[in-house]
Short mmCIF file of C-alpha atoms in Angstrom, two decimals:
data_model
loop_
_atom_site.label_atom_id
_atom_site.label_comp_id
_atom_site.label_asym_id
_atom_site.label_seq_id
_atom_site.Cartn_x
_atom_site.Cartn_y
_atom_site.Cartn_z
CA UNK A 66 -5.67 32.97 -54.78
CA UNK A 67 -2.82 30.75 -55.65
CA UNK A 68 -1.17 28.31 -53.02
CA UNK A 69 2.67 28.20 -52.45
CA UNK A 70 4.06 25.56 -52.51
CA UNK A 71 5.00 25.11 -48.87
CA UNK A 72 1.27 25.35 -48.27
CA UNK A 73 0.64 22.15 -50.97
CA UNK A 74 3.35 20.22 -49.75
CA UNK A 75 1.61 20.40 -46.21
CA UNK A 76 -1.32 19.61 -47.50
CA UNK A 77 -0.12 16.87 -49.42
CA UNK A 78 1.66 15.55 -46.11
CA UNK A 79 -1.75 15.26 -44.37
CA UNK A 80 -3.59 13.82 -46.73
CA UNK A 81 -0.97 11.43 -47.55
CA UNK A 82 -2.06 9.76 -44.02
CA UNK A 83 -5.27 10.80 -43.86
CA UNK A 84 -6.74 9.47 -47.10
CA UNK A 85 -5.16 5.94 -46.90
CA UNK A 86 -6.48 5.33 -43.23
CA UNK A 87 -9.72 6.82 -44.28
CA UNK A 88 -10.17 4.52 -47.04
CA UNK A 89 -8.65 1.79 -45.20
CA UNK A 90 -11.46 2.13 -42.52
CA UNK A 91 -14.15 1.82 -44.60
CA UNK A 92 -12.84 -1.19 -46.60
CA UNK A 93 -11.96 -2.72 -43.04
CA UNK A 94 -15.57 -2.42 -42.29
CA UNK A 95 -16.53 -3.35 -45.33
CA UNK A 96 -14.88 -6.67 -45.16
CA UNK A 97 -15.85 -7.11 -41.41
CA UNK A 98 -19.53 -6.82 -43.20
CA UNK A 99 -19.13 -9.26 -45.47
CA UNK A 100 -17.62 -11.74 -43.16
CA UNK A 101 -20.13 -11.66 -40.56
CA UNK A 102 -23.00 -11.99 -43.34
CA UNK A 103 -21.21 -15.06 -45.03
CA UNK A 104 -20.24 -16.83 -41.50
CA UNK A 105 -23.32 -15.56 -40.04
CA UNK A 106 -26.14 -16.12 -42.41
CA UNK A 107 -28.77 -15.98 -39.36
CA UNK A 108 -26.93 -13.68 -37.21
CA UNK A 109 -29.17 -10.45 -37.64
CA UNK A 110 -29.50 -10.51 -34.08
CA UNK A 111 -27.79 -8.26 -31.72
CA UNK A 112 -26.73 -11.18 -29.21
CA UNK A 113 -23.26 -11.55 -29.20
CA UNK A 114 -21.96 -13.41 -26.30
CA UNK A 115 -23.78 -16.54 -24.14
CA UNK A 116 -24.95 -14.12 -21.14
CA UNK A 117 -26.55 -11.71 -23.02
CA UNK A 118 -29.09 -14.79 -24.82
CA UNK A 119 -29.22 -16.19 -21.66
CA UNK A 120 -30.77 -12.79 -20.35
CA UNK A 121 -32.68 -12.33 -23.26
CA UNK A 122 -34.54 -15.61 -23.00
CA UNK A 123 -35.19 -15.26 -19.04
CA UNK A 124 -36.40 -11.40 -19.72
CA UNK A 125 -38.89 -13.15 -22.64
CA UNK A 126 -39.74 -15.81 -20.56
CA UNK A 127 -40.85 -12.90 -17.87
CA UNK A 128 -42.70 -10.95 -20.27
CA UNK A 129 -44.96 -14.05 -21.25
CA UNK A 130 -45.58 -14.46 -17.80
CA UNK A 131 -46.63 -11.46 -17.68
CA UNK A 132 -48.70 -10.95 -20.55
CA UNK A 133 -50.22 -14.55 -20.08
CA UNK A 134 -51.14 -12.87 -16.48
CA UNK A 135 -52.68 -9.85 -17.53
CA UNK A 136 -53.19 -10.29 -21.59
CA UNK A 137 -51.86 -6.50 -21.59
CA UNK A 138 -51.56 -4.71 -25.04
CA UNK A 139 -48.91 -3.08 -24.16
CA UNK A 140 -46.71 -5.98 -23.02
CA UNK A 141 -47.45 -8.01 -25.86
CA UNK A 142 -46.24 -5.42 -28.10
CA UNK A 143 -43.15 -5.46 -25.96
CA UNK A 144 -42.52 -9.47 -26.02
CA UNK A 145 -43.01 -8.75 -30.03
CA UNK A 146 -40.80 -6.48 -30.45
CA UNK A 147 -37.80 -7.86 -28.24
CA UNK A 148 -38.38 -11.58 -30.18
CA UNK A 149 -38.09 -9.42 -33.54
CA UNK A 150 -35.14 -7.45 -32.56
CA UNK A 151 -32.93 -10.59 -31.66
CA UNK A 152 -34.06 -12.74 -34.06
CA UNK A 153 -35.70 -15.49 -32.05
CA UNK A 154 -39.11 -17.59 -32.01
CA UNK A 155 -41.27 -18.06 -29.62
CA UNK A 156 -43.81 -20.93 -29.48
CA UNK A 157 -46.58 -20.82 -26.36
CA UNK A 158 -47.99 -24.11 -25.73
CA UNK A 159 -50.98 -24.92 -23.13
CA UNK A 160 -50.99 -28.96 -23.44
CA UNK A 161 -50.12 -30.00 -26.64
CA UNK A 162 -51.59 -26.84 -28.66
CA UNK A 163 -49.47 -23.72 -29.46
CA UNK A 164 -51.75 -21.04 -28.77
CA UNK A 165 -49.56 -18.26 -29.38
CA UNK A 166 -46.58 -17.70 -31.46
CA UNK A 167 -44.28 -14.54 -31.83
CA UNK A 168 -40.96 -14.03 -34.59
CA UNK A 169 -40.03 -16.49 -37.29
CA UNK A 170 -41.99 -19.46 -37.85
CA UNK A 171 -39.02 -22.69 -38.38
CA UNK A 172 -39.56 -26.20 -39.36
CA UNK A 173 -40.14 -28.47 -36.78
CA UNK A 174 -37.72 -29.55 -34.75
CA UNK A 175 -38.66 -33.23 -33.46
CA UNK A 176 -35.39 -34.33 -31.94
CA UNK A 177 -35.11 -30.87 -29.73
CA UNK A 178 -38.46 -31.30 -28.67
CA UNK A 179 -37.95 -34.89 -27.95
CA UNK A 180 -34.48 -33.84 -25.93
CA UNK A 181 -36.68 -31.18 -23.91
CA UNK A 182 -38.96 -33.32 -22.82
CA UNK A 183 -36.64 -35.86 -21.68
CA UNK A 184 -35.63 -32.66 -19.65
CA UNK A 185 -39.60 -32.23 -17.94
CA UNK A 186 -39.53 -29.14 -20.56
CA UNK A 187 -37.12 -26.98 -18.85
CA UNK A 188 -33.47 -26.34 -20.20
CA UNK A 189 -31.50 -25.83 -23.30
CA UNK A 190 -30.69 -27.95 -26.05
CA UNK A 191 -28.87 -27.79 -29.08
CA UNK A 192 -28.81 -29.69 -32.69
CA UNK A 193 -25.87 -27.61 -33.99
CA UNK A 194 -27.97 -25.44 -36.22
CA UNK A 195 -30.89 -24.31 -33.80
CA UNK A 196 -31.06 -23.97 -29.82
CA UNK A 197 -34.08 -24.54 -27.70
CA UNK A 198 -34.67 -23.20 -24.96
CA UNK A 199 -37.43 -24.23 -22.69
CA UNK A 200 -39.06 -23.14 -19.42
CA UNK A 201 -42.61 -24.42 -18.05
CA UNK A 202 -45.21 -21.52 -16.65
CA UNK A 203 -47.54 -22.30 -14.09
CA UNK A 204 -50.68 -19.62 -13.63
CA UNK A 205 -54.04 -19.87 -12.07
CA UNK A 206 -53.58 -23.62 -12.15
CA UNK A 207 -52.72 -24.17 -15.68
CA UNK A 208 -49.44 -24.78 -17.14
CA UNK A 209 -47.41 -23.20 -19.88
CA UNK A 210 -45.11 -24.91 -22.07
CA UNK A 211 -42.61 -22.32 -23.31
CA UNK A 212 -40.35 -22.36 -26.54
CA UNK A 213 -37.56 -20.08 -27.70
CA UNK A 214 -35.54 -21.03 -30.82
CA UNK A 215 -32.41 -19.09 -32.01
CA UNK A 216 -29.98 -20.28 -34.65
CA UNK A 217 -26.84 -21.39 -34.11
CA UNK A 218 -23.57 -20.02 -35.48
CA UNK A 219 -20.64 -22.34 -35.33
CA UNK A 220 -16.60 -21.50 -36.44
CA UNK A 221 -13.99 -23.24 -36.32
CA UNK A 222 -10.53 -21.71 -35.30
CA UNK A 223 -9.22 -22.94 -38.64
CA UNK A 224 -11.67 -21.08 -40.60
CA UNK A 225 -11.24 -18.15 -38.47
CA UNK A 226 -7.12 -17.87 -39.15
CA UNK A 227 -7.77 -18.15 -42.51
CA UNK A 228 -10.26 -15.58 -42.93
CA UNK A 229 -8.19 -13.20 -40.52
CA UNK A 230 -5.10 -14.46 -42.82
CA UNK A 231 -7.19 -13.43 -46.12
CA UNK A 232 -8.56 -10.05 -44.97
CA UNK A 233 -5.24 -9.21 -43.61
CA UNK A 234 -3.66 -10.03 -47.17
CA UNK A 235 -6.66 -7.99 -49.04
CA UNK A 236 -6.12 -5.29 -46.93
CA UNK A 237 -2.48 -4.63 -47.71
CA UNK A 238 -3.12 -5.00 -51.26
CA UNK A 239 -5.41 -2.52 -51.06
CA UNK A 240 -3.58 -0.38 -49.27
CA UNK A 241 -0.72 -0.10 -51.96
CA UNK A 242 -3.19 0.31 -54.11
CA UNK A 243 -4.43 3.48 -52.16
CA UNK A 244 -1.05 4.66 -50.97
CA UNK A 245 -0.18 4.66 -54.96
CA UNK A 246 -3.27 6.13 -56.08
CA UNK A 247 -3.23 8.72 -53.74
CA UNK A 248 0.52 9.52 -54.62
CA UNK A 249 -0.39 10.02 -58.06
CA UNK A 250 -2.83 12.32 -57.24
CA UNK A 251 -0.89 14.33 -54.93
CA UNK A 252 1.96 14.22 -57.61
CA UNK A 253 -0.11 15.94 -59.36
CA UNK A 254 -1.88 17.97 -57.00
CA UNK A 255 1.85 19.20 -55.93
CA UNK A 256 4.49 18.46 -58.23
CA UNK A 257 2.69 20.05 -61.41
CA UNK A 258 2.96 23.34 -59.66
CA UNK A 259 6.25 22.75 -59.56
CA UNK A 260 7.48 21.01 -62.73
CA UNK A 261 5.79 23.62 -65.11
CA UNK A 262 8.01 26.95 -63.73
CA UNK A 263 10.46 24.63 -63.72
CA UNK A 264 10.17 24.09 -67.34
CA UNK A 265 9.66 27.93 -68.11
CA UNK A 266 13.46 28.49 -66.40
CA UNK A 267 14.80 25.49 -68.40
CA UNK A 268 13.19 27.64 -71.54
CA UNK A 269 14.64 30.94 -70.00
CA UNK A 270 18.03 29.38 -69.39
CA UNK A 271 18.24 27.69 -72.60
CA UNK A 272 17.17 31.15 -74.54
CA UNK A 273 19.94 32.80 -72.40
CA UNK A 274 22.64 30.37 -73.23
CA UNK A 275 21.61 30.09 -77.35
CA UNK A 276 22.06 33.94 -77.30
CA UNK A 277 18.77 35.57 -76.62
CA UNK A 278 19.43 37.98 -73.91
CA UNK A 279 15.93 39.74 -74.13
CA UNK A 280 13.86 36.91 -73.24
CA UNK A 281 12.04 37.00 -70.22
CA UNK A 282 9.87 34.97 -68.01
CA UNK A 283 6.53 36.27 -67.44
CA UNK A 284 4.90 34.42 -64.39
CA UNK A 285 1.97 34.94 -62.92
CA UNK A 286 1.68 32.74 -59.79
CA UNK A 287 2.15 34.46 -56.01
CA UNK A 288 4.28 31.32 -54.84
CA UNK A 289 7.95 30.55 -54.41
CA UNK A 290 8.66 30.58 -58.41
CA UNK A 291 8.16 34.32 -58.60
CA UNK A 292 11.08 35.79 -56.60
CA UNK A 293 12.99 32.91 -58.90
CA UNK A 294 11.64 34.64 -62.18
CA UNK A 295 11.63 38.46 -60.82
CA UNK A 296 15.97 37.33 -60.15
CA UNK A 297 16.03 35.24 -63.38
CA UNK A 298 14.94 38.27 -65.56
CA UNK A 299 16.76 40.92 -63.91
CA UNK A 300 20.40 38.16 -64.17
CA UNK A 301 19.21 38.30 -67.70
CA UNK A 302 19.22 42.44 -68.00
CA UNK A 303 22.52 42.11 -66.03
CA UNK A 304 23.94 40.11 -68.53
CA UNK A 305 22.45 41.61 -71.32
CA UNK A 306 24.05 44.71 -69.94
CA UNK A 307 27.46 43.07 -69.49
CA UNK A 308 27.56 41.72 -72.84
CA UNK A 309 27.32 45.50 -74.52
CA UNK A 310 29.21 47.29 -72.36
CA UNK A 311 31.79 44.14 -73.24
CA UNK A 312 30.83 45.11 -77.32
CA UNK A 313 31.75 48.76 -76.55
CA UNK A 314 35.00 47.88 -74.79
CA UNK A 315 36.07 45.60 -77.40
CA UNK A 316 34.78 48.22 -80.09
CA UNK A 317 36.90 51.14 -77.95
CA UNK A 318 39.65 48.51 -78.18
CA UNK A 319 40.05 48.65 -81.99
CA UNK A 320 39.70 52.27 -82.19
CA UNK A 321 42.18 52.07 -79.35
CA UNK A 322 44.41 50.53 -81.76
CA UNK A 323 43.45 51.85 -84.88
CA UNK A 324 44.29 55.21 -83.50
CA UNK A 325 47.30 54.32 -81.56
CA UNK A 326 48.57 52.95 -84.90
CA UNK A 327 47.72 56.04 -86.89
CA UNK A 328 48.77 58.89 -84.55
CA UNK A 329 52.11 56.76 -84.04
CA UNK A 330 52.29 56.58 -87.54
CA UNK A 331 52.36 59.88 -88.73
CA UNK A 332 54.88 61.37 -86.29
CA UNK A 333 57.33 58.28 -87.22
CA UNK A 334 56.35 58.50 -91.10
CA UNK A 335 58.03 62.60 -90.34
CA UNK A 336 60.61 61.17 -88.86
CA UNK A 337 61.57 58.66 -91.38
CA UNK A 338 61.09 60.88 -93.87
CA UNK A 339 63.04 63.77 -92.46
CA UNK A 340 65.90 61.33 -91.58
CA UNK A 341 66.06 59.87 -95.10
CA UNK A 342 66.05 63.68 -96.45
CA UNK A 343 69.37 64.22 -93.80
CA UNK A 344 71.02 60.53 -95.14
CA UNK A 345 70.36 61.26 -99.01
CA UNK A 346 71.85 64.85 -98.68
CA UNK A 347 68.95 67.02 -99.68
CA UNK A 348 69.49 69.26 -96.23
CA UNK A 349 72.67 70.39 -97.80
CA UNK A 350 73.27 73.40 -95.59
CA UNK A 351 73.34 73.69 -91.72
CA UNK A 352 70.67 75.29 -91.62
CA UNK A 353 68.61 72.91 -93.50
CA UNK A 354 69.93 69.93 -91.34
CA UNK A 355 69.46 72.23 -88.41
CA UNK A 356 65.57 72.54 -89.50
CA UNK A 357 65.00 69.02 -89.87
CA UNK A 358 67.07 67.98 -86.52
CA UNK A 359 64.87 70.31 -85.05
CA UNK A 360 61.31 68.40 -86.75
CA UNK A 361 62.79 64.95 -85.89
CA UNK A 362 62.94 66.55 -82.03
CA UNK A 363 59.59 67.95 -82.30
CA UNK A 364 58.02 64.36 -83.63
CA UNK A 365 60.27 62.94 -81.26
CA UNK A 366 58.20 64.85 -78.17
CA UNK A 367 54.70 64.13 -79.97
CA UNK A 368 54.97 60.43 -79.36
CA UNK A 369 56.68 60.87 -76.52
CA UNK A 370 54.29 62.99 -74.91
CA UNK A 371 51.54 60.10 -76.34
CA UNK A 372 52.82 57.43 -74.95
CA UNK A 373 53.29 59.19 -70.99
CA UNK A 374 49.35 59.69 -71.59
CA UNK A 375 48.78 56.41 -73.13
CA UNK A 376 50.77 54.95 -69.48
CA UNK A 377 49.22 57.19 -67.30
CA UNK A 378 45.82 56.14 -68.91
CA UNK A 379 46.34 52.60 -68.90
CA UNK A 380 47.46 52.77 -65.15
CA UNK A 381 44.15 55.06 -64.11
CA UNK A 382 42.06 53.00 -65.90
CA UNK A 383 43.20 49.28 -63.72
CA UNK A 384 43.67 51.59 -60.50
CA UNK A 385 47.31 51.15 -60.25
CA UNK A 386 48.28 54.87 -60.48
CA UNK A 387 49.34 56.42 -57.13
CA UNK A 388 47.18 58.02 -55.41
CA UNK A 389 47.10 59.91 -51.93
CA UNK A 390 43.90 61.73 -51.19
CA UNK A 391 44.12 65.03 -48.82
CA UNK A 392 42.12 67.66 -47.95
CA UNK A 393 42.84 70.58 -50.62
CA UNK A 394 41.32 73.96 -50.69
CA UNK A 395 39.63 74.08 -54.09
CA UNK A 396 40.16 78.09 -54.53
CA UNK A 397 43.32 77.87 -53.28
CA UNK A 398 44.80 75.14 -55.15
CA UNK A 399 43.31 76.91 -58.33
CA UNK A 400 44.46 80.08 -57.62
CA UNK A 401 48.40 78.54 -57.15
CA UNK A 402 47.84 76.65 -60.33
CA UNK A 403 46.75 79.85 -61.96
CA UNK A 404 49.87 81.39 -60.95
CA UNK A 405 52.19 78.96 -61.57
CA UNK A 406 50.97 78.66 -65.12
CA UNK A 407 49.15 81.79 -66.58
CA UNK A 408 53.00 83.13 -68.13
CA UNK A 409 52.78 79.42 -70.62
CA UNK A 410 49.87 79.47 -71.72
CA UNK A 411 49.70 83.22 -72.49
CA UNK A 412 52.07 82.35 -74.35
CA UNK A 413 49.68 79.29 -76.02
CA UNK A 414 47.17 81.75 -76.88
CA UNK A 415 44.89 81.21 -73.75
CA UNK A 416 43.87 84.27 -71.64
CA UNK A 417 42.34 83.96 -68.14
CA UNK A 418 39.77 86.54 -68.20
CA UNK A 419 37.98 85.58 -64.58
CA UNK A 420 39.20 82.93 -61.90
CA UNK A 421 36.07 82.72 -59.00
CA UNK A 422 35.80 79.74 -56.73
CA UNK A 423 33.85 80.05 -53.63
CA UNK A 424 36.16 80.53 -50.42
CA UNK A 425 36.73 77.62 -48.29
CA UNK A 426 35.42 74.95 -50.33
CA UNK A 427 36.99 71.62 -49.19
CA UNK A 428 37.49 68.36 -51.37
CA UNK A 429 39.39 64.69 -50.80
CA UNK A 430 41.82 64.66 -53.76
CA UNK A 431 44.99 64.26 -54.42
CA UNK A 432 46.92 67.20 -55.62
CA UNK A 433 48.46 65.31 -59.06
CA UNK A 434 44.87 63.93 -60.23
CA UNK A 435 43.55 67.48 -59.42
CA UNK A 436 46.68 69.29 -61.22
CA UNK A 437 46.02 67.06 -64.27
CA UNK A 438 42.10 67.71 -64.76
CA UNK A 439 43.15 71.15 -65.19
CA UNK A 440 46.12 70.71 -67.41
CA UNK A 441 44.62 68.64 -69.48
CA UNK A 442 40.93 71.04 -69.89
CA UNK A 443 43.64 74.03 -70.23
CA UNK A 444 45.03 71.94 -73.18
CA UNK A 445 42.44 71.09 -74.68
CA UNK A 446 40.80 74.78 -75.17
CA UNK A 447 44.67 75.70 -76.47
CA UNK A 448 44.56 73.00 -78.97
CA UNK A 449 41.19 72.98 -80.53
CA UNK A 450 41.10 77.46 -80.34
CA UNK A 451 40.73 78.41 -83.92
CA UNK A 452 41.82 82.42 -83.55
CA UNK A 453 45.02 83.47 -82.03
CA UNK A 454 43.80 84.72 -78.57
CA UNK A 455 41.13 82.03 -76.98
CA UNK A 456 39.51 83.77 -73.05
CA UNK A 457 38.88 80.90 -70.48
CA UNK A 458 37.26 81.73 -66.71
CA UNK A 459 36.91 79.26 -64.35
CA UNK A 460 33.94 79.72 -61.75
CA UNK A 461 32.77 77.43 -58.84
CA UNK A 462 30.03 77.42 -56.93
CA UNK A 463 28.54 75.40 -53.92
CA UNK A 464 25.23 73.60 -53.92
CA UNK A 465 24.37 71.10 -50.76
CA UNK A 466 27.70 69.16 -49.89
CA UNK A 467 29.03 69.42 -53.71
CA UNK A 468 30.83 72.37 -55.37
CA UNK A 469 30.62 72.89 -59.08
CA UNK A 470 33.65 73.84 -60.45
CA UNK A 471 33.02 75.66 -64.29
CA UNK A 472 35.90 75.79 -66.80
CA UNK A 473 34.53 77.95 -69.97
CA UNK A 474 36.51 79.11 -73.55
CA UNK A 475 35.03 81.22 -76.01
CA UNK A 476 36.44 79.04 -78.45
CA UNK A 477 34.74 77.14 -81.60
CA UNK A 478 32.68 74.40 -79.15
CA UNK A 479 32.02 71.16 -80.58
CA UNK A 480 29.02 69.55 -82.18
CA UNK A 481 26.41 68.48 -80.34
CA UNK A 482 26.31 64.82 -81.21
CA UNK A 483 29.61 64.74 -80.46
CA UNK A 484 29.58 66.04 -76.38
CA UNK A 485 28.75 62.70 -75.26
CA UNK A 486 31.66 61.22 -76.51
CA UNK A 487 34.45 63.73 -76.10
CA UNK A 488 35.51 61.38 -72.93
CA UNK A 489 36.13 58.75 -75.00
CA UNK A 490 39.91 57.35 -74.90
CA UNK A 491 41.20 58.62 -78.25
CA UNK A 492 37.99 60.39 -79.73
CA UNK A 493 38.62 63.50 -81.80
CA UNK A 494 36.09 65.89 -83.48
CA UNK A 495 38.73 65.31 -86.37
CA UNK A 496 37.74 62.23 -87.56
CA UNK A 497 39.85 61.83 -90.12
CA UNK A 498 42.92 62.71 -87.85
CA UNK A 499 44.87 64.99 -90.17
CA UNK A 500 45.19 67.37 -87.60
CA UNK A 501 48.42 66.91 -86.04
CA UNK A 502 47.99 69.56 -83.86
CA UNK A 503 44.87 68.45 -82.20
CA UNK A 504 46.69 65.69 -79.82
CA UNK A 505 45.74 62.32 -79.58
CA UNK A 506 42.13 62.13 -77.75
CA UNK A 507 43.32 60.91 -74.72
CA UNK A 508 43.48 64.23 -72.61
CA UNK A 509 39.89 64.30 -71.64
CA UNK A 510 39.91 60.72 -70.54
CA UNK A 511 42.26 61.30 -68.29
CA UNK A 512 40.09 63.54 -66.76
CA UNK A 513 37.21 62.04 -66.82
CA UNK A 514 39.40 58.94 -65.07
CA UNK A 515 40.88 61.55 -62.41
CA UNK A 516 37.12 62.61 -61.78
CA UNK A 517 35.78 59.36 -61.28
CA UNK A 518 38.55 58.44 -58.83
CA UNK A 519 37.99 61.08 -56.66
CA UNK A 520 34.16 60.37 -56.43
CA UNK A 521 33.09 63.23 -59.17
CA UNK A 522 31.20 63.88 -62.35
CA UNK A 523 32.31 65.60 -65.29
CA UNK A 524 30.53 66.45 -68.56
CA UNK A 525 30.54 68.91 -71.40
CA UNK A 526 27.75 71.57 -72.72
CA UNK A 527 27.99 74.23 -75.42
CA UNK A 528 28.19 77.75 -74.52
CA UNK A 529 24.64 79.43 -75.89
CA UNK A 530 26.47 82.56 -76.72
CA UNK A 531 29.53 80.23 -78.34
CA UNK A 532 32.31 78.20 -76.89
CA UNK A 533 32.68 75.37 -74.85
CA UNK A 534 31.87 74.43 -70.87
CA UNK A 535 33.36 71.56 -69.40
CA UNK A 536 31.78 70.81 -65.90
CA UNK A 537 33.34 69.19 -62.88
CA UNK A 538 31.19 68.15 -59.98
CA UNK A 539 33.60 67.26 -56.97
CA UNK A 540 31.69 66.14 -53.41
CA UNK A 541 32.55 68.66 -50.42
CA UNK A 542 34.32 67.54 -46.97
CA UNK A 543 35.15 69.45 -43.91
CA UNK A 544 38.16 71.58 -43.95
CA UNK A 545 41.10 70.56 -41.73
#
């Protein structure tokens, strides 16, 4: 199971203290060791302060007396083993014989002796390296001369400041040298988990910025790098998004302009032409100059007509065309439009054969955008009809809180490649344009605009029986 990285950097805190005083502790002691064994060569003993040997010698001197009294096995293993554990000798004498010693044998000590006796055998003295200790026993009318020797362990406050000085210094080297070993170790412990998806988003962002929008990181770790990642590879998508959709634009940008240029040109090559044919006299008669007066006019209203779409494009497409929502009455606004317009395009060739939209079905639109859709569908089916009479019915119905509105023309329909991109700004099945008749592509984006704006959906689908469906998907509100 992986560890964040919270998680190591708490455990890095702890053990950042815990290691060095650990450590610390056992050099500490390890130095207190080898001090006492250098300044106290003979101090295996446990006595550490003047009382304590002072009680230890009186509690020996008792168990002698006792074990002189009674010769007890028992207590004789207990004088042994209490000489043993501190370290000391004992020497029995009766006269001028020992007749029983116990610990360390030591060399003799003449001068102590001499000093003890000078003290009727009973007291302490000291020659700087041993201490005697002596005590005289009197049972069942004999007397014991007792002896108890212990070393002597002498320091001078000099020597004692400098060894505190030395161990103090040797214990701060050391523990830099622990505090910077165990950084390194933690550095790595922590900072590797770190510094390696670190390098994989340098890699990632470097890939990104030389170009490479399909790179991706791929990390595997369950710690605070792989929301970082998960964001750093969907930024990428984004982008790599972006950056087509920007290569489409700028490719529908020069079409854009090829085809403004061409469909401009044609009408104003006419009209040049036309006008040089009125200069150079060829229309000779009124009626000729009548005729091409009356072309010049017609060009005149092509581009004209272009360029208001072209504008009213532009403006839809950067959301600076008017609009003013209200609640309209989808049959009934198609059933005024219907009226107000059936008489033209009759006369255009287009024949409404059967107008049914549910009753009651409210949208938010505004009347203009809603106007245009249909103008512009109308249109297009008058345009593009290759026979002289072309039928178009318009059906609706309701589904959930949308309302399908159905615009259909028995007409020649469209390949099928080509549906997707009927929307486009100046796309034309005619790709080679010669068709002056067919407009200038910009009709249907206008509706598709118009639809987006007021929150719908519009596509295209070939008839199966022939012709051509365009689709509008509008989303329903309560009527007023």
């Amino acid at each position: 199971m992986s560890m964040t990285i919270k998680k190591r950097m708490f455990i890095s805190n702890i053990l950042m203290i815990i290691i060095p005083a650990f450590l610390a502790v056992i050099i500490l002691a390890g130095c207190l060791f080898i001090f006492l064994a250098s300044m106290f060569p003979h101090a295996e003993y446990r006595l550490g302060f003047q009382e304590e040997l002072t009680e230890t010698r009186y509690e020996v001197v008792e168990l002698v007396r006792e074990w002189l009294d009674k010769a007890d096995p028992e207590t004789e293993a207990e004088l042994l083993e209490l000489v043993q554990e501190n370290r000391l000798t004992l020497q029995i004498y009766q006269g001028q014989q020992i007749i029983q010693r116990f610990g360390d044998e030591v060399l003799p000590q003449k001068q102590l002796e001499q000093s003890l006796v000078a003290l009727d055998g009973s007291g302490t003295v000291s020659n700087g390296t041993f201490a005697l200790f002596g005590e005289q026993l009197l049972l069942d009318g004999k007397t014991y001369q007792i002896h108890i020797y212990n070393p002597v362990v002498i320091l001078s406050h000099d020597r004692l400041k400098l060894w505190v000085v030395g161990i103090g210094f040797f214990m701060v080297v050391v523990l830099v040298f622990i505090i910077f070993i165990t950084n390194r170790f933690l550095i790595k412990f922590v900072f590797k988990r770190i510094s390696d998806p670190l390098q994989t988003l340098a890699e990632g962002v470097h890939q990104i910025r030389d170009g490479n929008l399909t790179h991706r990181i791929f990390y595997s770790g369950e710690d605070e790098f792989k929301p970082v990642c998960e964001d750093f590879n969907e930024m990428a998508e984004r982008l790599r998004i972006s950056v087509v959709q920007l290569q489409k634009e700028e490719e529908s940008r020069k079409e854009l302009l090829a085809s403004i240029s061409h469909d401009i040109r044609s009408p104003l090559t006419s009209i040049r032409a036309y006008v040089d044919g009125l200069l150079d006299g060829i229309a000779d008669t009124k009626e000729k100059q009548k005729a091409y007066l009356g072309i010049i006019q017609k060009k005149t209203s092509e581009i004209d007509q272009m360029v208001k779409k072209l504008f009213l494009f532009s403006k839809m497409d950067i959301g600076e065309y008017p609009y003013s929502p209200e609640i309209l009455d989808v049959s009934k606004e198609m059933e005024d439009f219907i009226a107000a317009s059936e008489e033209e395009y009759q006369h255009r060739g287009l024949k409404f054969q059967n107008v049914s939209i549910p009753q009651e079905s409210f949208i938010c639109a505004d009347p203009t955008y809603f106007r245009s859709i249909l103008t512009n569908l109308l249109d297009n089916s008058a345009k593009y009809k290759e026979k002289e009479t072309v039928s178009v019915s318009i059906t609706g119905e309701r589904l959930a809180h949308r309302i399908m509105v159905y615009v259909d023309d028995d007409g020649p329909g469209v390949p099928e490649d080509a549906l997707p991109k009927l929307f486009n700004v100046f796309y034309r099945n005619d790709l080679s344009r010669n068709n002056p008749n067919q407009g200038s592509g910009l009709g249907l984006a206008i509706v598709a605009k118009a639809v987006e704006r007021m929150g719908g959906a519009v596509h295209a689908e070939n008839l199966p029986q022939g012709g051509l469906r365009m689709v509008l998907e509008f989303p329903t509100v309560k009527g007023e």
